[in-house]
XYZ file of C-alpha atoms in Angstrom:
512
model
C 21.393 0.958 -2.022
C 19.796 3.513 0.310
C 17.539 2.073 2.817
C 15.978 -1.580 3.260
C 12.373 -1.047 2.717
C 10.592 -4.030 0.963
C 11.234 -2.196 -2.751
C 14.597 -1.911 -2.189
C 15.646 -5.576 -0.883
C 13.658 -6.945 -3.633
C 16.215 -4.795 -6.478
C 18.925 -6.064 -3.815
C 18.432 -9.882 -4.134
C 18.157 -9.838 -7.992
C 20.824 -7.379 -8.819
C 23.135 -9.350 -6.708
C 22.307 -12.485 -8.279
C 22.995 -10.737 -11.450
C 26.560 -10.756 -10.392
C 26.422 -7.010 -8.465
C 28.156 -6.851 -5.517
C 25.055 -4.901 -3.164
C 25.379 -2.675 0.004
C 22.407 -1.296 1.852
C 22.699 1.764 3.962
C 19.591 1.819 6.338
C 19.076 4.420 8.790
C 17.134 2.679 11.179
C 18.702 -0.380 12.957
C 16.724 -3.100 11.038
C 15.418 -3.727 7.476
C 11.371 -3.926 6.223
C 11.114 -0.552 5.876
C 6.974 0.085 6.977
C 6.609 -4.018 7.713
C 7.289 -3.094 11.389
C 6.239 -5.582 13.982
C 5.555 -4.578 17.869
C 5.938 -6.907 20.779
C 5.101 -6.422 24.305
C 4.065 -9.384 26.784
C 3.474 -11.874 24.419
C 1.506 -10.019 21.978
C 2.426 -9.355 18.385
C 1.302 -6.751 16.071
C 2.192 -5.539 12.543
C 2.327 -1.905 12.437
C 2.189 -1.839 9.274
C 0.461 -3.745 6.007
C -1.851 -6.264 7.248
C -2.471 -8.387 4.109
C -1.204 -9.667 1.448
C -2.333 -8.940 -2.530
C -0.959 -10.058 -5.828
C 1.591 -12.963 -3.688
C 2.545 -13.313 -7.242
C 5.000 -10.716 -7.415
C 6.970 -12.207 -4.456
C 6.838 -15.403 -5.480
C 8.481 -14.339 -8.360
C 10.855 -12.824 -7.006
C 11.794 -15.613 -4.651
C 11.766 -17.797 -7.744
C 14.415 -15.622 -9.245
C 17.145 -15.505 -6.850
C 16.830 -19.028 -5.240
C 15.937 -22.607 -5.264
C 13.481 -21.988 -2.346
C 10.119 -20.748 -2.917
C 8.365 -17.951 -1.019
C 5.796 -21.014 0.377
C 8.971 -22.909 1.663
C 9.618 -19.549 3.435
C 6.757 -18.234 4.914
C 3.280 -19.637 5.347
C 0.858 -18.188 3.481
C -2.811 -18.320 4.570
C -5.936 -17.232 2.261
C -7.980 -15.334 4.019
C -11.482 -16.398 4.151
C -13.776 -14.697 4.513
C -11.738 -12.052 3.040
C -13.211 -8.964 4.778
C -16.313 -8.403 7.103
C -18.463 -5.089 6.491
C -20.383 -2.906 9.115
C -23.070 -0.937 7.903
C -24.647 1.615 9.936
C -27.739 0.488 9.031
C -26.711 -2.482 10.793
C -25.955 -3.995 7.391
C -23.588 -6.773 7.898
C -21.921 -8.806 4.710
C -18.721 -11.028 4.182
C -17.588 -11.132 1.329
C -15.599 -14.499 0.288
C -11.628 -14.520 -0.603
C -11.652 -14.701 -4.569
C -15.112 -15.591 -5.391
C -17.487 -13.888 -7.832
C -20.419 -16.185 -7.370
C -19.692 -16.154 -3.677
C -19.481 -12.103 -3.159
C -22.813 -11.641 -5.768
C -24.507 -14.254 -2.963
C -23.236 -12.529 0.125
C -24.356 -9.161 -1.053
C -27.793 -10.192 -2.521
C -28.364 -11.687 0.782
C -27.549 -8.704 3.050
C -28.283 -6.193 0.550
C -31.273 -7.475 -1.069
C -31.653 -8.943 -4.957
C -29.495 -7.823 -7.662
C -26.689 -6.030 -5.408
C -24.488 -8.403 -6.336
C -25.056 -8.388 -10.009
C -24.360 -4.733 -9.755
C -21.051 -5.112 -7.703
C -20.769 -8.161 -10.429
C -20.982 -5.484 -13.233
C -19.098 -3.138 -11.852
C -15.818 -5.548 -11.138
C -16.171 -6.436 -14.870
C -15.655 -3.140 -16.238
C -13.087 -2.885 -13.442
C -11.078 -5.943 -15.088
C -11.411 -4.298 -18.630
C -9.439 -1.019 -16.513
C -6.600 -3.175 -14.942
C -6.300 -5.531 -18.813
C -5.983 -2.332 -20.239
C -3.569 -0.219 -17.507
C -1.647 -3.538 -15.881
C 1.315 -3.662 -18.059
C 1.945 -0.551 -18.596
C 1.595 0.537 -15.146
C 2.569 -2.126 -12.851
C 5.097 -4.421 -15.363
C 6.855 -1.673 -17.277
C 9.525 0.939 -16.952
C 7.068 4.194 -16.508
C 6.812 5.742 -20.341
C 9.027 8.797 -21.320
C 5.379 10.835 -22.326
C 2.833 8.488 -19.892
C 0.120 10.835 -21.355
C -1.414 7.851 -22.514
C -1.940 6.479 -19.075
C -3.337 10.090 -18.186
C -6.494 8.679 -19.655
C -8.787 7.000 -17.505
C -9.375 3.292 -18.612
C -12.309 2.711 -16.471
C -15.302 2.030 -19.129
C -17.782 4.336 -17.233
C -21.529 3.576 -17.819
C -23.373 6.490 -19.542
C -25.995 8.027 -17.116
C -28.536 8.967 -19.171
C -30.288 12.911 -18.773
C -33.626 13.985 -20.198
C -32.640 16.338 -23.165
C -28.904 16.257 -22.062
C -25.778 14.495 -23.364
C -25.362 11.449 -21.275
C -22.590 11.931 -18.660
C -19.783 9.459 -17.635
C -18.278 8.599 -14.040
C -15.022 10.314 -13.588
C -14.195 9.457 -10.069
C -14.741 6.989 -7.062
C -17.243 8.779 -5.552
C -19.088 9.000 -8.781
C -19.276 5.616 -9.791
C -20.616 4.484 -6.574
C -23.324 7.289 -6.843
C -24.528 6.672 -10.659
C -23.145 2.843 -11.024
C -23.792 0.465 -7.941
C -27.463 1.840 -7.317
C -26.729 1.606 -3.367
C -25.013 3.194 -0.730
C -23.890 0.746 1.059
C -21.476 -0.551 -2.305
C -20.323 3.190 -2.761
C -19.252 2.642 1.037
C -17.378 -0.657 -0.245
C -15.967 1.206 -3.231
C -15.213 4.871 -1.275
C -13.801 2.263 2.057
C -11.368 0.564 -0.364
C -10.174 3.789 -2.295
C -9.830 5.781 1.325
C -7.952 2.892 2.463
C -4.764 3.186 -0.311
C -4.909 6.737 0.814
C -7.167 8.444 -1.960
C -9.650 10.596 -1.820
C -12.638 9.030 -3.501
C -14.127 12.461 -4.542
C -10.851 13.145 -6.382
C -9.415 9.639 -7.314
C -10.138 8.631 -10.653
C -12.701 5.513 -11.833
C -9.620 3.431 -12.504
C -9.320 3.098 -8.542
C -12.069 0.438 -9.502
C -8.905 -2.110 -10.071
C -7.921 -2.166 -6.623
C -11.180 -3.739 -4.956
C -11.113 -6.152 -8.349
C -7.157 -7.150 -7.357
C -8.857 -7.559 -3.716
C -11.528 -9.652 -4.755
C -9.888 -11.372 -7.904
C -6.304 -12.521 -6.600
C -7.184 -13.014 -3.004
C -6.385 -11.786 0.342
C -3.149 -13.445 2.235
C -2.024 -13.712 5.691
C 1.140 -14.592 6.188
C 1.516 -16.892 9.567
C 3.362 -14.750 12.316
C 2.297 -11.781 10.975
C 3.556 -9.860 7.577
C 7.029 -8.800 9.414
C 8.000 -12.645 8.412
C 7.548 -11.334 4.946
C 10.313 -8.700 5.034
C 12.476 -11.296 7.176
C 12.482 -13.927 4.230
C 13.264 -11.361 1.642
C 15.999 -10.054 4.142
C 17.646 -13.410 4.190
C 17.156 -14.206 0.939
C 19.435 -10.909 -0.209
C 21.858 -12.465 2.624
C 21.812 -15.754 1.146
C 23.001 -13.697 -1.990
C 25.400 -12.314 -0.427
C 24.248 -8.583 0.564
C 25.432 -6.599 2.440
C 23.632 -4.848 5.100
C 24.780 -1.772 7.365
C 22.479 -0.417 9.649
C 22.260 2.941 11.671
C 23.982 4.355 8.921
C 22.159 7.428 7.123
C 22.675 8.649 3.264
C 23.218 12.256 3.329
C 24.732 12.881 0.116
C 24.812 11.181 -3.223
C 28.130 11.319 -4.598
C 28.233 12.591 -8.141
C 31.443 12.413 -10.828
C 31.615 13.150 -14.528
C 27.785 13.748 -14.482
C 26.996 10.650 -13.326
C 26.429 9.136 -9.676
C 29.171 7.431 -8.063
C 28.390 6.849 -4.595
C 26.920 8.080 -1.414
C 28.380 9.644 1.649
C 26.920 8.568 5.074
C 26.530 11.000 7.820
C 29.811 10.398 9.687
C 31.310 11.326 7.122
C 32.085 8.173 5.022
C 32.520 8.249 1.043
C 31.309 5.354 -0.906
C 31.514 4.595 -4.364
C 29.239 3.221 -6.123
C 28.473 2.155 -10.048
C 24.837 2.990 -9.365
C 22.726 4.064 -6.907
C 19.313 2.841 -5.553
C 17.285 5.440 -3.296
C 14.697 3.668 -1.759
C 13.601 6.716 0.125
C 11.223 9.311 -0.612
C 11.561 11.717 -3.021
C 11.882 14.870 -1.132
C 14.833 13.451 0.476
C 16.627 12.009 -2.184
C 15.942 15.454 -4.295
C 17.159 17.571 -0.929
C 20.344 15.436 -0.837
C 21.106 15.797 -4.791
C 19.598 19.071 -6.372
C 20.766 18.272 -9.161
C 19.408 14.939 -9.368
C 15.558 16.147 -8.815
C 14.075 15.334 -12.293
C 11.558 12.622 -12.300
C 12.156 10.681 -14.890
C 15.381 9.281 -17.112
C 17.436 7.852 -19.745
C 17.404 8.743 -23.694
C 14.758 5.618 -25.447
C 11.297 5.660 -24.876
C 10.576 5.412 -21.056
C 11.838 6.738 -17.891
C 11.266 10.185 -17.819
C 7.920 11.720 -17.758
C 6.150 15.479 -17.488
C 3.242 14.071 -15.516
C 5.179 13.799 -12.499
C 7.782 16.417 -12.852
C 9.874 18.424 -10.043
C 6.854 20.211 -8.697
C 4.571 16.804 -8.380
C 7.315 15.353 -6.683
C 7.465 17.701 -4.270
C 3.787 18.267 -3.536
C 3.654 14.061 -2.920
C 6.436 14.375 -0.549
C 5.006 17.275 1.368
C 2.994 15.918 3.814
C -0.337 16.313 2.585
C -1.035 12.106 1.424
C -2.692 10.804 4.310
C -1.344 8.395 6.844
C -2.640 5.800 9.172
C -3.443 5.784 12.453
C -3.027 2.276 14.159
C -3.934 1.487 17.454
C -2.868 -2.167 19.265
C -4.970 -3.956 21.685
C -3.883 -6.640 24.202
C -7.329 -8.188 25.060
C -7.911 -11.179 27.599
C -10.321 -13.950 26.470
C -9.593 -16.134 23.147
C -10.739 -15.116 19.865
C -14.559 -15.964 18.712
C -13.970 -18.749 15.993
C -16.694 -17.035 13.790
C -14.615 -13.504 14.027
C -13.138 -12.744 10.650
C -9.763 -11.434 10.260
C -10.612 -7.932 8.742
C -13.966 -5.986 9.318
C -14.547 -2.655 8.127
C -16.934 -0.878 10.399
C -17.623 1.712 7.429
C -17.769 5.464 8.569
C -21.894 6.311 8.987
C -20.439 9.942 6.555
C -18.080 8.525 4.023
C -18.086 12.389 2.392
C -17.323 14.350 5.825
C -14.285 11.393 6.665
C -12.963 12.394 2.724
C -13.298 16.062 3.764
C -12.058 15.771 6.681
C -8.836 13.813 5.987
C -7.996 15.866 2.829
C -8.828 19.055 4.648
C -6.282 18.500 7.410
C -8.720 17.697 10.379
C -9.267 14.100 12.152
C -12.562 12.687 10.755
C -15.293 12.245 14.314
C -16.341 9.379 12.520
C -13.708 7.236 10.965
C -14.045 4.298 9.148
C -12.147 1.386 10.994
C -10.576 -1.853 9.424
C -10.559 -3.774 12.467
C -7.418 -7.222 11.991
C -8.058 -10.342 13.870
C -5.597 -13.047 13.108
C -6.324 -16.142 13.968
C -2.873 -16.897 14.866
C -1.308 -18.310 18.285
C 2.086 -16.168 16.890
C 0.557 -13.272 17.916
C -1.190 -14.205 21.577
C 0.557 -15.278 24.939
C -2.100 -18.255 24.580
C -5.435 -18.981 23.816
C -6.811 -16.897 26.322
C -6.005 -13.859 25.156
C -6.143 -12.102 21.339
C -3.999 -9.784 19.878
C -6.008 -6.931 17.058
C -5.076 -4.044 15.356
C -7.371 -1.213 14.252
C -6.635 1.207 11.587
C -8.227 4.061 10.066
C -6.765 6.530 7.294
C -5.964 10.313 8.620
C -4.637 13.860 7.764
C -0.950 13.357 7.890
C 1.260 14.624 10.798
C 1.647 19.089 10.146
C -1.717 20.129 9.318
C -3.121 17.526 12.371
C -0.379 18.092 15.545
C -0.653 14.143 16.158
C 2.330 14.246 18.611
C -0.175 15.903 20.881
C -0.806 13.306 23.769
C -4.690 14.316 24.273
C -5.372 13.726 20.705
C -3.860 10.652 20.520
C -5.651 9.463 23.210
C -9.221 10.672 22.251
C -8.893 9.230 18.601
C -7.809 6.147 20.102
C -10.717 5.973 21.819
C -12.982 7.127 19.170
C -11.364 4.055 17.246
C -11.958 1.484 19.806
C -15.649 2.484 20.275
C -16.124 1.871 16.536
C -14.491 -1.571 16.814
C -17.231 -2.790 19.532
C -19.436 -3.553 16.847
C -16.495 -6.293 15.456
C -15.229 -7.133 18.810
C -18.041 -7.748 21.088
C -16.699 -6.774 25.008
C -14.000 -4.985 23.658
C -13.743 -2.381 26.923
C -14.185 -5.556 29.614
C -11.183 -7.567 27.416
C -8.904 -4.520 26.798
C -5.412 -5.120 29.098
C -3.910 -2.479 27.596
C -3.840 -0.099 24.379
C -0.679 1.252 22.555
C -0.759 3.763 19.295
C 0.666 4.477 16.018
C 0.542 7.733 14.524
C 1.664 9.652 11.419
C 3.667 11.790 13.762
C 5.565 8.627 14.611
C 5.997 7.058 11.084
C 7.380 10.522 10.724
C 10.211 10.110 12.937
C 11.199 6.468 11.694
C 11.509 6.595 8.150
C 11.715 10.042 7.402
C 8.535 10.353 5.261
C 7.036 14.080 5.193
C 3.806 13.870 7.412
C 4.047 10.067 8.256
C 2.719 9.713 4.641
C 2.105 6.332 3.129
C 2.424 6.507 -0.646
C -0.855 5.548 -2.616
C -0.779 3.338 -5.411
C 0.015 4.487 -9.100
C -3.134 4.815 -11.124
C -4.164 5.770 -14.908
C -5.870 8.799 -15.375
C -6.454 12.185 -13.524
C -4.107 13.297 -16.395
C -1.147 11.733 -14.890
C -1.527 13.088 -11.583
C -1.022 9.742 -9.324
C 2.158 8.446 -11.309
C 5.046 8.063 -9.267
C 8.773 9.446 -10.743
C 10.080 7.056 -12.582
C 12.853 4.600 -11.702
C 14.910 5.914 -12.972
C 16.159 9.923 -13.008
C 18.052 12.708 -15.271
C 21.015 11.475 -13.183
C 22.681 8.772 -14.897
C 23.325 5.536 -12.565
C 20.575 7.171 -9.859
C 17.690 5.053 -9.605
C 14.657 5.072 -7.196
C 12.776 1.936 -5.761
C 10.139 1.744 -3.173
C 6.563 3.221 -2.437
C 7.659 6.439 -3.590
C 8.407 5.689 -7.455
C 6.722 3.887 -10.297
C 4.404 2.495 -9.449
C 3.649 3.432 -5.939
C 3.158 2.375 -2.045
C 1.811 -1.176 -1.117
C 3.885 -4.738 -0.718
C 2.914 -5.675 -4.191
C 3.754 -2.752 -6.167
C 7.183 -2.060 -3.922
C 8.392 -5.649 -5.262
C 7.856 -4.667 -8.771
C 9.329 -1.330 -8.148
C 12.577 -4.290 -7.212
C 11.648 -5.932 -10.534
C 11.979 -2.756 -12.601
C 15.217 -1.144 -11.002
C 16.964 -4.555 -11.164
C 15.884 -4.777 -15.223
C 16.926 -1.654 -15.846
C 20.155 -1.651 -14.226
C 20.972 -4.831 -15.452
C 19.846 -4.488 -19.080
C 19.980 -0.800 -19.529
C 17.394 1.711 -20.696
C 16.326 -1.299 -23.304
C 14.675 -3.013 -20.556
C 11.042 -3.390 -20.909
C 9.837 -5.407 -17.829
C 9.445 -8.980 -17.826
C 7.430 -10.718 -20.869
């Protein structure tokens, strides 16, 4: 197994309680992957995911290799409301954690009548997307031709046009525009697409299933920050007996009678192996085995695909999908019991931040999720608050974010956009540190500090992930960076599917 991201521990635990004996090679000197956590005078901070979606897929998995649950090993809080949105106009709305009736209330009331049956409307054709796209691209092996999921499953609305053909919504930014009827919604829609790193002129109308997963399965916290996430699934695969070795870098895969067989490790050090599980990026698994760089897999039906072939794996892992910049504040004073725990002050030029971020330039006008846990883990005491504020950016290359005066005036252009969330902000701040893509860069090796979007449908195929498995027999991949793409909840199935396939062979057809 290379690396202990969150994808790859989760294929650790169940292949070893399939009877495989498991050893992880991680480069850094701990596991989690991007569930960092930062400490510094009694603060706490994820540096990395926030929330919490789909908690399904890891109680499933936690079901599957143990008698313990995933609630008897972390403590998992719904979120409520589940997110806070800045306007500005001045429009302020919270929207409830996984409530229709409750989010068509919220917005009618800030937005005025019949915004919420619109949002209500929309989320329904967004449901008849992820019922017709979910098991095909979050619960199976990724399809040997996926050309079917290069076709958009979002049921578009016809927009009507005097003497022309009606026309239908291809993208984000056009469903907001011809569907919801108000900008402030296409801010909700264009905020959450942004957010998974897509560009909402660009990403298709099936993005429309990540606000419904949002709003339909709930938003978690998990108490003591998501970092105790990756710990429990870290000692659950040590309960199972994995093996973990740390500060030790893949730079090889080991191939024999066209097959893999192992790794060797920087020192030096040959391992063997029966199969292989890369949970790295694809640019560095394809630079350390040329002749394991096709996408996709085994003889059968599934596995390998021309919709993410050589050249799309290479463009993903280049640099140019957008990263995050984070920056951590240490404030005095206790947290305001009405604050919620995320608020998205929404960018006043949604279409200049796109531009911006896919052109290679940091956005003057960001939009910024602003986290406020309500959770003494995270504070010295009650006198002081721990918050993180995020906003998506260029990746690290085309934007030099190493350079100290940017990093510096962005974090302040940040911070100024989180006064309207966190009144006093400048009087409470003790001190300020920051994240950049320029950093992510340098821990885990991703081109650009890039964080891996989501797999969707449509865009003919263009944001599928390789598949699991590759044209090297007993290579697989795992993680943000294959089927089906970046987030906690899609890197555990990515565990799911390289532990099925393994296990069962190219048969294996996700769980029924």
């Amino acid at each position: 197994m290379i690396g202990a991201g969150m994808g790859a521990m989760a294929a650790a635990a169940r292949l070893a309680v399939a009877g495989h004996r498991v050893t992880v090679y991680e480069r850094s000197a701990t596991y989690g992957g991007a569930v960092e956590r930062f400490e510094r005078d009694g603060f706490v901070f994820d540096t990395g995911p926030g929330l919490l979606h789909l908690p399904a897929v890891y109680r499933d998995l936690f079901v599957k290799t143990g008698k313990e649950s995933l609630e008897r090993s972390v403590e998992l809080v719904q979120v409520d409301p589940a997110s806070r949105h800045l306007f500005a106009d001045g429009t302020d709305v919270r929207l409830p954690n996984a409530s229709r009736a409750g989010a068509v209330a919220a917005l009618d009331a800030a937005l005025g009548a019949g915004a919420g049956e619109r949002w209500a409307e929309f989320l329904g054709r967004a449901r008849e997307a992820w019922d017709r796209s979910r098991r095909p691209l979050l619960e199976e092996p990724l399809w040997r031709d996926p050309r079917a999921l290069g076709r958009d499953p979002y049921p578009a609305v016809p927009r009507r046009r005097l003497l022309r053909s009606p026309r239908l919504a291809t993208t984000v930014a056009e469903v907001g525009t011809w569907e919801l009827g108000d900008p402030r919604l296409a801010a909700l829609l264009d905020g959450c697409a942004l957010s998974y790193g897509l560009d909402p002129r660009h990403a298709p109308a099936s993005a429309a299933v990540l606000p419904y997963l949002e709003q339909t399965f709930g938003s978690w916290y998990v108490r003591g920050g998501m970092r105790e996430l990756a710990r429990a699934v870290y000692e659950r695969c040590l309960a199972r007996r994995v093996e973990f070795v740390f500060g030790a870098e893949v730079t090889r895969i080991v191939e024999k009678d066209g097959a893999a067989a192992g790794v060797e490790l920087a020192d030096g050090t040959l391992v063997e192996a029966d199969a292989v599980v890369a949970g790295v990026a694809p640019g560095r698994l394809l630079a350390a085995h040329p002749g394991g760089s096709g996408t996709g897999g085994d003889s059968g039906d599934r596995g390998d695909t021309g919709a993410a072939d050589e050249a799309a794996v290479a463009e993903r892992d280049d640099g140019s999908v957008p990263g995050r910049f984070t920056v951590l504040l240490a404030l005095r004073g206790g947290r305001d019991g009405d604050a919620a725990h995320r608020t998205v002050v929404h960018s006043p030029d949604g279409g200049a931040e796109a531009a911006a971020v896919f052109g290679g330039r940091p956005a003057e006008r960001p939009t910024v999720t602003v986290l406020r846990p309500d959770d003494p883990a995270t504070r010295p005491d009650g006198g002081h608050e721990a918050v993180t504020l995020t906003a998506t950016v260029a990746p690290h290359g085309p934007v030099g974010w190493s350079d100290a005066a940017l990093r510096a005036r962005y974090a302040e252009i940040l911070m100024s956009a989180a006064q309207a969330a966190v009144p006093g902000l400048p009087e409470r701040l003790l001190w300020h540190e920051t994240r950049t893509p320029a950093d992510t860069a340098a821990r885990t090796g991703a081109a650009g500090g890039s964080v891996p979007p989501p797999a969707l449908a449509g865009a003919e195929g263009r944001l599928l992930h390789p598949a699991n498995t590759t044209r090297l027999p007993g290579l697989h991949r795992a993680g943000g960076w294959a089927h089906p793409g970046g987030g906690l909840a899609h890197a555990g199935m990515s565990g799911a599917l390289v532990a099925g396939l393994i296990v069962e062979g190219p048969e294996f057809r996700g769980s029924q």
